[in-house]
Coordinates of C-alpha atoms and ligand atoms in Angstrom, one line a residue:
M1 CA -75.0 77.4 -115.9
R2 CA -77.5 78.2 -113.6
I3 CA -78.5 76.0 -110.8
S4 CA -80.5 74.8 -108.3
L5 CA -80.3 76.3 -104.4
E6 CA -79.7 72.4 -103.5
E7 CA -77.8 72.1 -106.3
A8 CA -75.4 74.5 -105.5
A9 CA -75.1 73.3 -101.7
A10 CA -74.7 69.9 -103.0
L11 CA -71.6 71.2 -105.3
L12 CA -69.7 73.1 -102.3
K13 CA -70.2 70.3 -99.8
T14 CA -68.4 67.9 -102.4
G15 CA -65.5 70.7 -103.0
E16 CA -66.5 72.1 -106.2
I17 CA -66.5 76.3 -106.7
V18 CA -69.8 78.2 -107.4
A19 CA -71.1 81.4 -107.7
V20 CA -73.5 82.9 -105.6
P21 CA -75.0 86.1 -105.5
T22 CA -75.1 88.7 -102.9
E23 CA -76.1 92.0 -101.9
T24 CA -72.8 93.7 -102.7
V25 CA -71.8 91.6 -106.1
Y26 CA -71.4 88.0 -107.0
G27 CA -69.0 86.0 -104.9
L28 CA -67.2 82.6 -105.2
A29 CA -68.2 80.4 -103.2
A30 CA -66.2 77.7 -101.6
S31 CA -66.4 75.8 -98.3
L32 CA -64.5 76.6 -95.7
E33 CA -64.0 72.9 -94.9
R34 CA -62.5 72.4 -98.2
P35 CA -58.6 73.4 -98.8
D36 CA -59.2 72.1 -102.4
A37 CA -61.7 74.5 -103.0
I38 CA -60.4 77.1 -101.8
A39 CA -57.4 76.5 -103.6
K40 CA -59.8 76.3 -106.9
V41 CA -60.9 79.8 -106.1
F42 CA -57.5 81.1 -106.0
T43 CA -56.7 79.5 -109.2
S44 CA -60.0 80.0 -111.4
K45 CA -59.7 83.7 -110.3
G46 CA -55.5 84.1 -110.9
R47 CA -55.9 85.7 -107.2
P48 CA -52.3 86.2 -105.6
S49 CA -52.2 84.0 -103.0
N50 CA -51.5 86.3 -100.6
N51 CA -54.9 88.1 -101.0
P52 CA -57.2 87.5 -98.4
L53 CA -60.3 85.8 -98.2
I54 CA -64.0 86.8 -96.2
I55 CA -65.9 83.9 -94.9
H56 CA -69.5 84.1 -94.8
V57 CA -71.6 83.3 -92.2
A58 CA -75.4 83.0 -92.0
T59 CA -75.8 84.7 -88.1
I60 CA -73.0 86.1 -86.1
E61 CA -73.5 83.3 -83.6
Q62 CA -71.5 81.2 -86.4
I63 CA -68.3 82.7 -86.0
T64 CA -67.6 83.3 -81.9
D65 CA -66.2 79.7 -82.0
Y66 CA -63.1 81.6 -84.3
V67 CA -63.0 85.1 -83.0
D68 CA -60.3 85.1 -80.3
N69 CA -61.6 88.3 -79.0
F70 CA -64.0 90.9 -80.1
P71 CA -62.9 94.3 -80.2
P72 CA -64.9 97.3 -79.0
F73 CA -68.4 97.7 -80.5
T74 CA -68.4 94.8 -82.4
K75 CA -71.3 93.1 -81.5
E76 CA -72.7 96.5 -82.0
L77 CA -71.6 97.2 -85.3
A78 CA -73.2 93.6 -86.3
Q79 CA -76.1 93.9 -84.9
A80 CA -76.9 97.2 -86.8
F81 CA -75.2 96.4 -90.3
W82 CA -75.7 92.6 -90.2
P83 CA -77.0 91.0 -92.4
G84 CA -75.3 93.7 -94.7
P85 CA -72.8 95.2 -96.9
L86 CA -70.0 95.6 -93.7
T87 CA -67.1 93.2 -93.3
L88 CA -65.2 93.0 -90.4
V89 CA -62.0 91.7 -89.8
L90 CA -61.5 90.3 -86.5
P91 CA -58.0 88.4 -84.4
I92 CA -58.8 84.8 -84.8
I93 CA -57.6 81.2 -83.1
E94 CA -55.5 80.7 -86.0
K95 CA -56.1 76.7 -85.6
Q96 CA -60.3 76.9 -85.9
I97 CA -59.3 78.7 -90.1
P98 CA -57.5 77.3 -92.6
S99 CA -54.2 79.5 -93.3
Q100 CA -54.4 79.5 -97.6
A101 CA -58.3 81.3 -96.8
R102 CA -56.9 84.1 -94.7
A103 CA -53.3 84.2 -96.5
G104 CA -51.3 83.4 -93.3
L105 CA -52.4 86.2 -91.2
P106 CA -53.1 86.1 -87.1
T107 CA -56.6 87.8 -88.7
A108 CA -60.2 87.0 -90.7
A109 CA -62.7 88.9 -92.5
F110 CA -66.3 88.2 -91.9
R111 CA -69.6 89.2 -93.1
V112 CA -73.1 87.9 -93.0
P113 CA -74.6 89.2 -96.8
N114 CA -78.3 90.0 -96.6
H115 CA -79.4 87.9 -100.0
P116 CA -82.2 85.4 -99.1
L117 CA -80.4 83.3 -101.7
A118 CA -76.9 83.4 -100.1
Q119 CA -79.1 83.3 -96.2
A120 CA -80.4 80.0 -97.8
L121 CA -77.3 78.6 -98.9
L122 CA -75.4 79.2 -95.9
I123 CA -77.9 77.6 -93.8
K124 CA -77.7 74.9 -95.9
T125 CA -73.6 74.4 -96.3
G126 CA -71.5 76.3 -92.9
P127 CA -69.3 79.1 -93.5
L128 CA -68.4 80.1 -97.3
V129 CA -65.3 81.8 -98.6
M130 CA -66.5 84.1 -101.5
P131 CA -64.6 87.1 -103.1
S132 CA -66.0 88.8 -105.8
A133 CA -67.0 86.1 -108.8
N134 CA -64.8 88.0 -111.9
K135 CA -61.3 87.4 -112.8
S136 CA -58.7 89.0 -110.9
G137 CA -58.0 92.8 -112.0
R138 CA -61.9 92.3 -113.9
P139 CA -65.3 94.8 -112.8
S140 CA -67.1 92.8 -110.4
A141 CA -69.7 90.5 -111.6
T142 CA -73.2 92.3 -110.3
Q143 CA -75.1 89.7 -112.5
A144 CA -75.2 86.8 -113.8
S145 CA -74.3 87.2 -117.0
H146 CA -71.3 88.9 -116.0
V147 CA -69.8 85.5 -114.5
E148 CA -70.5 83.8 -118.0
D149 CA -67.9 86.1 -119.3
D150 CA -65.0 85.3 -116.8
F151 CA -65.4 82.1 -116.5
G152 CA -67.8 80.5 -119.3
S153 CA -70.7 79.3 -119.8
H154 CA -70.2 76.1 -118.2
F155 CA -69.6 77.3 -114.8
P156 CA -72.6 77.0 -111.8
I157 CA -73.9 80.0 -110.7
L158 CA -76.8 80.5 -108.2
D159 CA -79.0 83.0 -110.1
G160 CA -80.0 85.9 -107.8
G161 CA -80.6 88.8 -110.2
P162 CA -79.0 91.8 -110.3
C163 CA -77.2 92.8 -106.9
T164 CA -79.3 95.4 -105.3
R165 CA -76.8 97.6 -104.4
G166 CA -73.7 96.9 -106.6
L167 CA -70.2 97.8 -104.7
E168 CA -68.8 95.5 -102.1
S169 CA -68.8 95.4 -98.6
T170 CA -67.3 98.3 -96.8
I171 CA -64.4 97.0 -94.7
L172 CA -63.6 97.5 -90.7
I173 CA -60.0 96.9 -88.8
Y174 CA -59.8 97.9 -85.0
T175 CA -56.4 99.1 -84.6
N176 CA -56.7 101.4 -81.7
K177 CA -59.6 102.8 -83.2
W178 CA -61.8 101.2 -86.5
V179 CA -60.8 102.2 -89.1
I180 CA -62.0 101.4 -92.9
I181 CA -59.7 99.0 -94.8
R182 CA -62.2 99.4 -98.2
Q183 CA -64.0 101.6 -99.1
G184 CA -67.4 100.2 -100.0
S185 CA -71.3 100.4 -99.7
L186 CA -71.9 101.7 -96.4
P187 CA -70.1 105.6 -96.5
A188 CA -67.8 105.9 -93.4
Q189 CA -70.4 108.6 -92.0
A190 CA -72.7 105.2 -92.0
F191 CA -70.6 104.6 -89.1
Q192 CA -70.8 107.8 -86.7
E193 CA -73.9 106.5 -84.6
I194 CA -72.6 103.6 -83.6
L195 CA -69.4 104.5 -82.8
G196 CA -69.2 107.6 -82.5
Y197 CA -67.0 108.6 -84.1
I198 CA -66.6 108.6 -88.0
P199 CA -63.2 105.6 -88.8
T200 CA -60.8 107.3 -90.5
I201 CA -60.1 105.7 -94.2
Q202 CA -56.8 104.3 -94.6
M203 CA -55.1 104.5 -98.0
A204 CA -53.0 101.4 -99.1
E205 CA -50.6 103.3 -100.4
N206 CA -49.7 105.2 -97.6
S207 CA -48.8 102.5 -95.7
H208 CA -45.6 100.1 -95.4
T209 CA -47.9 97.5 -94.4
P210 CA -50.8 97.2 -95.7
L211 CA -53.8 96.8 -93.5
C212 CA -56.1 95.0 -96.8
P213 CA -53.6 93.0 -99.3
G214 CA -56.2 93.4 -101.6
Q215 CA -55.8 97.6 -102.0
L216 CA -52.5 97.1 -103.4
F217 CA -53.9 95.4 -106.6
R218 CA -54.9 96.3 -109.5
H219 CA -58.7 96.5 -109.9
Y220 CA -62.3 96.8 -111.2
A221 CA -60.5 97.5 -114.3
P222 CA -61.7 97.8 -118.2
Q223 CA -59.6 96.8 -121.1
A224 CA -60.1 100.5 -122.4
S225 CA -57.9 102.7 -120.7
L226 CA -60.3 105.4 -118.5
S227 CA -58.8 108.8 -118.2
L228 CA -59.9 110.8 -115.2
S229 CA -58.5 114.4 -116.0
P230 CA -61.1 117.9 -116.0
K231 CA -62.1 117.8 -119.5
L232 CA -62.9 115.6 -122.1
Q233 CA -60.3 115.8 -125.0
Q234 CA -59.7 113.3 -128.0
E235 CA -61.2 110.0 -126.3
D236 CA -63.8 107.8 -127.7
A237 CA -66.4 107.3 -125.0
V238 CA -67.6 109.0 -122.3
L239 CA -68.9 107.1 -119.1
G240 CA -70.8 109.9 -117.1
F241 CA -74.9 110.7 -116.3
S242 CA -78.2 110.4 -118.1
D243 CA -78.6 113.6 -117.6
R244 CA -76.0 115.3 -118.6
N245 CA -75.3 116.2 -122.0
Y246 CA -71.5 115.4 -124.1
P247 CA -70.3 115.5 -127.6
K248 CA -69.0 111.8 -127.9
P249 CA -71.5 108.9 -127.3
L250 CA -72.4 108.1 -123.6
I251 CA -71.8 105.3 -121.3
T252 CA -74.3 105.7 -118.7
L253 CA -73.8 105.4 -115.3
G254 CA -77.6 106.8 -114.7
P255 CA -78.9 110.0 -113.0
S256 CA -76.1 112.5 -111.3
N257 CA -78.2 112.8 -108.3
D258 CA -78.6 109.6 -107.1
P259 CA -75.7 107.5 -105.7
E260 CA -77.2 104.5 -105.1
T261 CA -78.3 103.8 -108.7
V262 CA -74.9 105.0 -109.8
A263 CA -73.4 102.4 -107.7
H264 CA -76.0 99.7 -109.0
H265 CA -74.9 100.1 -112.5
F266 CA -71.6 100.8 -112.2
Y267 CA -69.9 97.3 -113.1
S268 CA -72.3 96.7 -115.6
A269 CA -71.2 100.3 -117.2
L270 CA -67.4 99.6 -116.5
R271 CA -68.4 95.9 -118.9
E272 CA -69.9 97.9 -121.0
I273 CA -67.4 100.0 -122.3
D274 CA -65.3 96.4 -123.1
I275 CA -68.4 95.4 -125.0
Q276 CA -68.6 98.4 -127.1
G277 CA -64.9 98.2 -127.4
Y278 CA -63.8 101.8 -127.1
Q279 CA -60.5 102.4 -126.1
T280 CA -60.2 105.5 -124.6
V281 CA -62.9 106.5 -122.6
W282 CA -62.9 109.8 -120.1
V283 CA -65.1 109.8 -117.3
D284 CA -67.3 112.7 -115.8
T285 CA -66.2 112.8 -112.6
D286 CA -68.3 116.3 -111.6
F287 CA -69.8 114.6 -108.1
P288 CA -69.9 115.3 -104.6
R289 CA -66.6 114.1 -102.8
T290 CA -69.1 112.9 -100.1
G291 CA -70.6 109.9 -99.3
L292 CA -71.2 106.7 -101.6
W293 CA -69.4 109.1 -104.3
L294 CA -66.3 109.0 -102.7
T295 CA -66.8 104.7 -102.5
L296 CA -67.5 105.8 -106.5
L297 CA -64.5 107.5 -107.2
E298 CA -62.0 105.4 -105.1
R299 CA -62.8 102.1 -107.6
L300 CA -62.9 104.3 -110.7
Q301 CA -59.4 105.7 -109.5
K302 CA -58.3 102.2 -109.3
A303 CA -59.9 101.4 -112.8
S304 CA -58.1 104.1 -114.5
Q305 CA -54.8 103.0 -112.9
K306 CA -52.5 101.3 -115.9
S307 CA -51.1 98.3 -113.9
Ligands
TXA401 O1 -69.2 92.7 -101.0 C1 -67.9 91.5 -101.0 O2 -67.0 92.2 -99.8 C2 -68.0 90.6 -101.7 C3 -68.9 89.8 -101.5 C4 -68.7 88.7 -102.6 O3 -68.9 89.5 -100.1 N1 -66.4 90.1 -101.7 C5 -65.5 90.9 -101.8 O4 -64.3 89.8 -101.8 O5 -65.1 92.0 -102.0 P1 -63.0 90.5 -102.6 O6 -62.1 88.9 -102.1 O7 -62.9 90.5 -104.1 O8 -62.9 91.4 -101.7 C6 -61.7 90.8 -99.9 C7 -61.1 91.9 -99.4 C8 -59.4 91.8 -100.1 O9 -59.0 93.0 -100.6 C9 -59.2 90.9 -99.3 O10 -57.5 91.8 -99.1 C10 -59.6 91.8 -98.1 O11 -60.6 91.8 -98.1 N2 -59.0 91.1 -96.4 C11 -59.7 89.9 -96.3 N3 -59.5 89.3 -95.3 C12 -58.7 90.1 -94.7 C13 -58.3 89.9 -93.0 N4 -57.9 89.1 -92.5 N5 -57.0 91.2 -93.2 C14 -57.4 92.2 -93.7 N6 -58.1 92.2 -95.3 C15 -58.5 91.1 -95.7
MG402 MG1 -62.6 92.1 -105.6

């Protein structure tokens, strides 16, 4: 059900949850001040309670009351990338943020989204927690119809059109340097100019105490099984590029020389696999191992995991 900005703000204030567009993916929003609504976010997504949420705000000023201390370069990162697809995990004053939103951690994740409707809504409502608006484990939603497919046609949606970026925000945490704990719309090199170094990418699998709980779960996956092996075998279809020829039906990601367009189409293409009813799909991973392609490769690897 499509709703207006005013209706979305009113629902959020009364403890309801609403799908909200951002430039990355649609979010499933609840007011940070409504524990009942935050609980609904976890139950309606089927999200484990140990996977914390990102707190979205309209401006950096809105987070100063929550943060215990700002690690080096926080302000410079915020100035360079907010509003935009960057999430910063910061140490917080614990009594200021409901424990349930941050899964009991002494930190919280913050982002200022760059979408006019999300901005206008946040000004009306104050801080909103927003995980991606998909059922847990499913591909993220990058248009209103994807949200309807997962949550039903009566679910309240603020329709902001297709998300321009199409991949989630990049998440940084400060240990003794800034580290990427989830690859996203901003590639690692994007931070070199501000930080003077390229942050390393911390893979959850390599760590006993994961810095990003969400990275442990199966993600972004269609029902079909995806093969990332170098050669096409018996698969029903190909997830590949519009400028290449394949001997099986193609679900296109867009042109092989344009990672931004591929990112924009990515979750629609994953969802299209199930709409077409394919059981097995071969993925063309013959693309560069640089920049945004690395995020796309990581999403494909997650989507191809069996459980
Ligand atoms: O682009 C995005 O970031 C989208 C839009 C809606 O803003 N949101 C999004 O949220 O992707 P979600 O819930 O699907 O992913 C948030 C990730 C999870 O992997 C979670 O574990 C991690 O952020 N996270 C949240 N709080 C954290 C914290 N305090 N420490 C470490 N990781 C945290
Ligand atoms: Mg998600």
